[in-house]
Amino acid sequence: HQRNMKVSIAGVCLLLSSAAAFAPQQKASPASPSTSATVLFGRAAAVRAATKGKTDAKKAKTNALYGKKIIMAVKQGGSADTNANRALAEVIKAAKANSVPVDNINRAIKRASETDTANFAESTFEAYGFGGASLVIICLSDNANRCTADVKSTVNKRGGKIAEQGSVLFMYDRKGKVEIPAVVDEEELLMAAIDAGCDDMELVEGDEEGTSVVYTDPKETNAMMDAVKSLGFEENVKMGLVYVSKAPVECSDEEFEKNMEIIDALEELDDVDSVEHNMSN
């Protein structure tokens, strides 16, 4: 749906620019429709600037998130040695796959060994949005009371509703996810996945044009990552665990925007790791 939408927007821009080129030149009044092109391109520049800001913020949040995951893995595993602590080894591998700097990883391991460093715990919240949308909110926090209060307040203030535990989650499957910044040949990936020992694979188009996403069994995520890398995809390949909806719903544009307001606000919270939803548009 998203790719088709991009094509439509590009077509509209082309029609606007073509119409402007052949239209008779008139002096535009402040309220004239001819100012729409300027507004359109001004808005595009603003969107690009906002997107860069969001990207930078997302990188910072990803680094902080894996810092917390490393601390949790060290404390729960009782060792900072990856040979003795398999969970820590897997978290570090995921952190590197998500472009977390080595210095950040080493600092988190060092912090985990300090006695005054807080323990982090994972928690899951379920919520309803608008138009039949549901949300799964994954948190990683060192303060459960603060985390609960922040999540509930953020959802409720924007017209959403916190759901009872289990009332939303059963509509989702837990999956391993590998994101690739390129178009991948399905047959080649399938052969590489089989060689890597994977039994479960689903290849789909990514949210951005020219990207791919592979879903697999959570236990096979590392193996799938190895399969992807064996095809020569090394740079900016990301992996993680996500919840995928079994029954996607299509909301109206207005409902979609309202739901995205809730999701964006939740993702800005320090304690929130990720927010999954069931919207298909």
CSV table of C-alpha atoms in Angstrom, one decimal:
chain,number,residue,atom,x,y,z
A,1,HIS,CA,0.0,0.0,0.0
A,2,GLN,CA,2.8,2.4,1.0
A,3,ARG,CA,4.7,2.0,-2.3
A,4,ASN,CA,1.6,2.6,-4.3
A,5,MET,CA,0.9,5.7,-2.3
A,6,LYS,CA,4.4,7.1,-3.1
A,7,VAL,CA,3.8,6.6,-6.8
A,8,SER,CA,0.5,8.4,-6.6
A,9,ILE,CA,2.1,11.4,-4.7
A,10,ALA,CA,4.9,11.5,-7.4
A,11,GLY,CA,2.3,11.5,-10.1
A,12,VAL,CA,0.4,14.4,-8.4
A,13,CYS,CA,3.6,16.4,-8.2
A,14,LEU,CA,4.3,15.8,-11.9
A,15,LEU,CA,0.8,16.9,-12.9
A,16,LEU,CA,1.1,20.0,-10.7
A,17,SER,CA,4.4,21.0,-12.2
A,18,SER,CA,3.2,20.3,-15.8
A,19,ALA,CA,0.1,22.4,-15.3
A,20,ALA,CA,2.1,25.2,-13.9
A,21,ALA,CA,4.4,25.2,-16.9
A,22,PHE,CA,1.7,25.6,-19.5
A,23,ALA,CA,-0.7,27.8,-17.6
A,24,PRO,CA,-0.9,31.5,-18.5
A,25,GLN,CA,1.2,33.7,-16.2
A,26,GLN,CA,-0.9,35.6,-13.8
A,27,LYS,CA,-0.1,37.8,-10.9
A,28,ALA,CA,-0.9,35.7,-7.8
A,29,SER,CA,-2.9,37.2,-5.0
A,30,PRO,CA,-2.0,36.0,-1.4
A,31,ALA,CA,-4.9,33.5,-1.5
A,32,SER,CA,-4.2,32.4,-5.1
A,33,PRO,CA,-4.0,28.6,-5.8
A,34,SER,CA,-0.7,29.2,-7.6
A,35,THR,CA,1.0,29.3,-4.2
A,36,SER,CA,0.2,25.6,-3.7
A,37,ALA,CA,3.4,24.5,-5.5
A,38,THR,CA,5.6,26.6,-3.3
A,39,VAL,CA,3.8,25.3,-0.2
A,40,LEU,CA,4.1,21.7,-1.5
A,41,PHE,CA,7.9,22.0,-2.0
A,42,GLY,CA,8.4,23.9,1.2
A,43,ARG,CA,6.5,21.2,3.0
A,44,ALA,CA,8.7,18.5,1.3
A,45,ALA,CA,11.9,20.3,2.6
A,46,ALA,CA,10.3,20.4,6.1
A,47,VAL,CA,9.5,16.7,5.9
A,48,ARG,CA,13.1,15.9,4.9
A,49,ALA,CA,14.5,17.9,7.8
A,50,ALA,CA,12.0,16.3,10.2
A,51,THR,CA,12.9,12.8,8.9
A,52,LYS,CA,16.7,13.5,9.5
A,53,GLY,CA,15.9,14.6,13.0
A,54,LYS,CA,13.8,11.5,13.6
A,55,THR,CA,16.6,9.3,12.1
A,56,ASP,CA,19.2,10.8,14.5
A,57,ALA,CA,16.9,10.4,17.4
A,58,LYS,CA,16.2,6.8,16.5
A,59,LYS,CA,19.9,6.0,16.3
A,60,ALA,CA,20.4,7.5,19.8
A,61,LYS,CA,17.5,5.5,21.1
A,62,THR,CA,18.8,2.3,19.5
A,63,ASN,CA,22.2,2.8,21.2
A,64,ALA,CA,20.5,3.5,24.6
A,65,LEU,CA,18.2,0.5,24.2
A,66,TYR,CA,21.0,-2.0,23.5
A,67,GLY,CA,23.0,-0.5,26.4
A,68,LYS,CA,20.1,-1.4,28.7
A,69,LYS,CA,19.8,-4.9,27.1
A,70,ILE,CA,23.5,-5.5,27.6
A,71,ILE,CA,23.3,-4.5,31.3
A,72,MET,CA,20.3,-6.8,31.8
A,73,ALA,CA,22.1,-9.7,30.0
A,74,VAL,CA,25.2,-9.3,32.2
A,75,LYS,CA,23.3,-9.0,35.4
A,76,GLN,CA,21.0,-11.9,34.6
A,77,GLY,CA,23.7,-14.1,33.2
A,78,GLY,CA,26.1,-13.3,36.1
A,79,SER,CA,29.1,-12.8,33.7
A,80,ALA,CA,30.5,-10.3,31.3
A,81,ASP,CA,32.3,-13.1,29.4
A,82,THR,CA,30.4,-13.8,26.2
A,83,ASN,CA,31.8,-17.4,26.2
A,84,ALA,CA,30.1,-18.1,29.5
A,85,ASN,CA,27.0,-15.9,28.9
A,86,ARG,CA,25.2,-16.9,25.7
A,87,ALA,CA,22.4,-14.3,26.2
A,88,LEU,CA,25.0,-11.5,26.3
A,89,ALA,CA,26.7,-12.8,23.2
A,90,GLU,CA,23.4,-12.7,21.3
A,91,VAL,CA,22.6,-9.2,22.5
A,92,ILE,CA,26.0,-8.0,21.5
A,93,LYS,CA,25.6,-9.6,18.0
A,94,ALA,CA,22.2,-7.9,17.6
A,95,ALA,CA,23.7,-4.6,18.8
A,96,LYS,CA,26.5,-4.7,16.2
A,97,ALA,CA,24.0,-5.7,13.5
A,98,ASN,CA,22.0,-2.5,14.5
A,99,SER,CA,25.2,-0.4,14.1
A,100,VAL,CA,25.7,0.3,17.8
A,101,PRO,CA,29.3,1.6,18.2
A,102,VAL,CA,31.8,-0.8,19.9
A,103,ASP,CA,32.6,1.9,22.5
A,104,ASN,CA,28.9,2.0,23.6
A,105,ILE,CA,28.9,-1.8,23.9
A,106,ASN,CA,32.0,-1.8,26.0
A,107,ARG,CA,30.7,1.0,28.2
A,108,ALA,CA,27.5,-0.9,28.9
A,109,ILE,CA,29.4,-4.1,29.8
A,110,LYS,CA,31.6,-2.0,32.2
A,111,ARG,CA,28.5,-0.3,33.7
A,112,ALA,CA,26.8,-3.6,34.3
A,113,SER,CA,29.7,-4.7,36.6
A,114,GLU,CA,29.3,-1.6,38.8
A,115,THR,CA,27.2,-2.3,41.9
A,116,ASP,CA,25.2,1.0,41.8
A,117,THR,CA,23.9,0.3,38.2
A,118,ALA,CA,20.1,-0.4,38.3
A,119,ASN,CA,18.6,-3.6,37.1
A,120,PHE,CA,16.5,-3.4,33.9
A,121,ALA,CA,13.4,-5.6,33.3
A,122,GLU,CA,11.2,-6.0,30.2
A,123,SER,CA,7.5,-5.5,30.3
A,124,THR,CA,4.7,-5.6,27.7
A,125,PHE,CA,1.6,-3.4,27.5
A,126,GLU,CA,-1.4,-3.9,25.2
A,127,ALA,CA,-3.7,-1.1,23.9
A,128,TYR,CA,-6.5,-0.2,21.5
A,129,GLY,CA,-6.3,2.7,19.1
A,130,PHE,CA,-8.9,4.0,16.6
A,131,GLY,CA,-10.6,2.1,13.8
A,132,GLY,CA,-10.0,-1.4,15.2
A,133,ALA,CA,-6.2,-0.8,15.6
A,134,SER,CA,-4.3,-2.6,18.4
A,135,LEU,CA,-0.9,-1.9,19.8
A,136,VAL,CA,1.7,-4.0,21.5
A,137,ILE,CA,4.1,-1.8,23.5
A,138,ILE,CA,7.5,-3.4,24.6
A,139,CYS,CA,9.3,-1.6,27.4
A,140,LEU,CA,12.7,-2.0,29.0
A,141,SER,CA,12.9,0.0,32.3
A,142,ASP,CA,14.7,0.2,35.6
A,143,ASN,CA,11.6,1.7,37.2
A,144,ALA,CA,8.4,-0.3,36.7
A,145,ASN,CA,6.1,2.3,38.4
A,146,ARG,CA,7.3,5.2,36.3
A,147,CYS,CA,7.1,3.1,33.1
A,148,THR,CA,3.5,2.0,33.7
A,149,ALA,CA,2.4,5.5,34.6
A,150,ASP,CA,4.1,7.0,31.5
A,151,VAL,CA,2.7,4.5,29.0
A,152,LYS,CA,-0.9,4.7,30.4
A,153,SER,CA,-0.9,8.5,30.4
A,154,THR,CA,0.5,8.7,26.9
A,155,VAL,CA,-2.1,6.3,25.5
A,156,ASN,CA,-5.1,7.7,27.4
A,157,LYS,CA,-4.3,11.4,26.7
A,158,ARG,CA,-4.6,10.7,23.0
A,159,GLY,CA,-7.8,8.8,23.0
A,160,GLY,CA,-6.4,5.3,23.1
A,161,LYS,CA,-7.2,2.6,25.7
A,162,ILE,CA,-5.0,0.3,27.7
A,163,ALA,CA,-6.2,-3.3,27.2
A,164,GLU,CA,-6.3,-6.2,29.6
A,165,GLN,CA,-3.2,-8.4,29.5
A,166,GLY,CA,-3.6,-11.1,26.8
A,167,SER,CA,-6.6,-9.5,25.1
A,168,VAL,CA,-4.4,-8.1,22.2
A,169,LEU,CA,-1.3,-10.3,22.2
A,170,PHE,CA,-3.0,-13.4,21.1
A,171,MET,CA,-3.7,-11.7,17.7
A,172,TYR,CA,0.1,-11.5,17.1
A,173,ASP,CA,2.9,-13.9,16.3
A,174,ARG,CA,6.4,-13.4,17.8
A,175,LYS,CA,8.9,-13.3,14.9
A,176,GLY,CA,12.5,-12.7,14.2
A,177,LYS,CA,13.0,-9.8,11.8
A,178,VAL,CA,16.0,-9.0,9.5
A,179,GLU,CA,15.9,-5.7,7.7
A,180,ILE,CA,18.0,-5.3,4.5
A,181,PRO,CA,18.6,-2.0,2.7
A,182,ALA,CA,18.4,-3.6,-0.7
A,183,VAL,CA,16.1,-5.8,-2.9
A,184,VAL,CA,16.9,-9.5,-2.2
A,185,ASP,CA,16.4,-12.4,-4.6
A,186,GLU,CA,13.9,-14.8,-2.9
A,187,GLU,CA,15.4,-18.0,-4.4
A,188,GLU,CA,19.0,-17.1,-3.5
A,189,LEU,CA,17.9,-16.2,0.1
A,190,LEU,CA,15.9,-19.4,0.4
A,191,MET,CA,19.0,-21.5,-0.5
A,192,ALA,CA,21.2,-19.5,1.9
A,193,ALA,CA,18.6,-19.8,4.6
A,194,ILE,CA,18.4,-23.6,4.2
A,195,ASP,CA,22.2,-23.8,4.3
A,196,ALA,CA,22.2,-21.8,7.5
A,197,GLY,CA,19.7,-24.2,9.1
A,198,CYS,CA,16.5,-22.1,8.9
A,199,ASP,CA,13.1,-23.8,8.4
A,200,ASP,CA,10.9,-20.6,8.5
A,201,MET,CA,11.3,-17.7,6.1
A,202,GLU,CA,9.0,-15.0,4.7
A,203,LEU,CA,10.5,-12.3,2.5
A,204,VAL,CA,8.5,-9.0,2.0
A,205,GLU,CA,9.1,-5.5,0.7
A,206,GLY,CA,10.4,-3.0,3.3
A,207,ASP,CA,8.6,0.2,4.3
A,208,GLU,CA,11.1,2.2,2.1
A,209,GLU,CA,11.5,1.6,-1.6
A,210,GLY,CA,14.4,-0.6,-2.5
A,211,THR,CA,14.5,-2.4,0.9
A,212,SER,CA,13.6,-5.9,2.1
A,213,VAL,CA,12.4,-7.5,5.3
A,214,VAL,CA,12.7,-11.2,6.2
A,215,TYR,CA,10.6,-12.7,9.0
A,216,THR,CA,11.6,-16.0,10.6
A,217,ASP,CA,11.2,-18.1,13.7
A,218,PRO,CA,12.6,-16.2,16.7
A,219,LYS,CA,15.1,-19.0,17.4
A,220,GLU,CA,16.4,-18.8,13.9
A,221,THR,CA,17.0,-15.0,13.8
A,222,ASN,CA,20.8,-15.3,14.2
A,223,ALA,CA,21.0,-18.0,11.5
A,224,MET,CA,18.9,-15.9,9.1
A,225,MET,CA,21.2,-13.0,9.7
A,226,ASP,CA,24.2,-15.2,8.8
A,227,ALA,CA,22.3,-16.3,5.6
A,228,VAL,CA,21.7,-12.7,4.6
A,229,LYS,CA,25.3,-11.8,5.2
A,230,SER,CA,26.5,-14.8,3.1
A,231,LEU,CA,24.8,-13.2,0.1
A,232,GLY,CA,27.1,-10.1,0.5
A,233,PHE,CA,24.7,-7.9,2.5
A,234,GLU,CA,26.9,-6.5,5.3
A,235,GLU,CA,26.2,-2.8,5.7
A,236,ASN,CA,23.2,-1.5,7.7
A,237,VAL,CA,21.5,-4.9,8.0
A,238,LYS,CA,19.4,-4.9,11.2
A,239,MET,CA,17.9,-7.7,13.2
A,240,GLY,CA,15.5,-8.1,16.2
A,241,LEU,CA,12.4,-9.7,17.6
A,242,VAL,CA,9.0,-8.2,16.8
A,243,TYR,CA,5.3,-9.0,17.1
A,244,VAL,CA,3.5,-9.4,13.7
A,245,SER,CA,-0.3,-9.1,13.4
A,246,LYS,CA,-2.2,-12.2,12.3
A,247,ALA,CA,-5.2,-10.1,11.2
A,248,PRO,CA,-4.2,-6.6,9.8
A,249,VAL,CA,-6.9,-3.9,9.6
A,250,GLU,CA,-7.1,-1.0,7.3
A,251,CYS,CA,-8.0,2.3,9.0
A,252,SER,CA,-9.3,5.5,7.5
A,253,ASP,CA,-6.8,8.2,7.0
A,254,GLU,CA,-8.0,10.1,10.0
A,255,GLU,CA,-7.9,7.0,12.2
A,256,PHE,CA,-4.4,6.2,10.9
A,257,GLU,CA,-3.1,9.7,11.8
A,258,LYS,CA,-4.6,9.5,15.3
A,259,ASN,CA,-3.0,6.1,15.9
A,260,MET,CA,0.4,7.3,14.6
A,261,GLU,CA,0.2,10.2,17.1
A,262,ILE,CA,-0.1,7.6,19.9
A,263,ILE,CA,2.7,5.5,18.5
A,264,ASP,CA,5.0,8.5,17.9
A,265,ALA,CA,4.4,9.7,21.5
A,266,LEU,CA,5.1,6.3,23.0
A,267,GLU,CA,8.3,5.8,21.0
A,268,GLU,CA,9.6,9.1,22.5
A,269,LEU,CA,9.4,7.6,26.0
A,270,ASP,CA,12.8,6.5,27.3
A,271,ASP,CA,11.4,3.3,28.7
A,272,VAL,CA,9.7,2.2,25.4
A,273,ASP,CA,11.7,-0.3,23.3
A,274,SER,CA,9.2,-0.6,20.4
A,275,VAL,CA,5.6,-0.4,19.4
A,276,GLU,CA,4.0,-2.9,17.1
A,277,HIS,CA,0.5,-2.4,15.5
A,278,ASN,CA,-1.9,-4.2,13.2
A,279,MET,CA,-2.6,-1.4,10.7
A,280,SER,CA,-2.1,-2.5,7.1
A,281,ASN,CA,-2.1,1.1,5.6
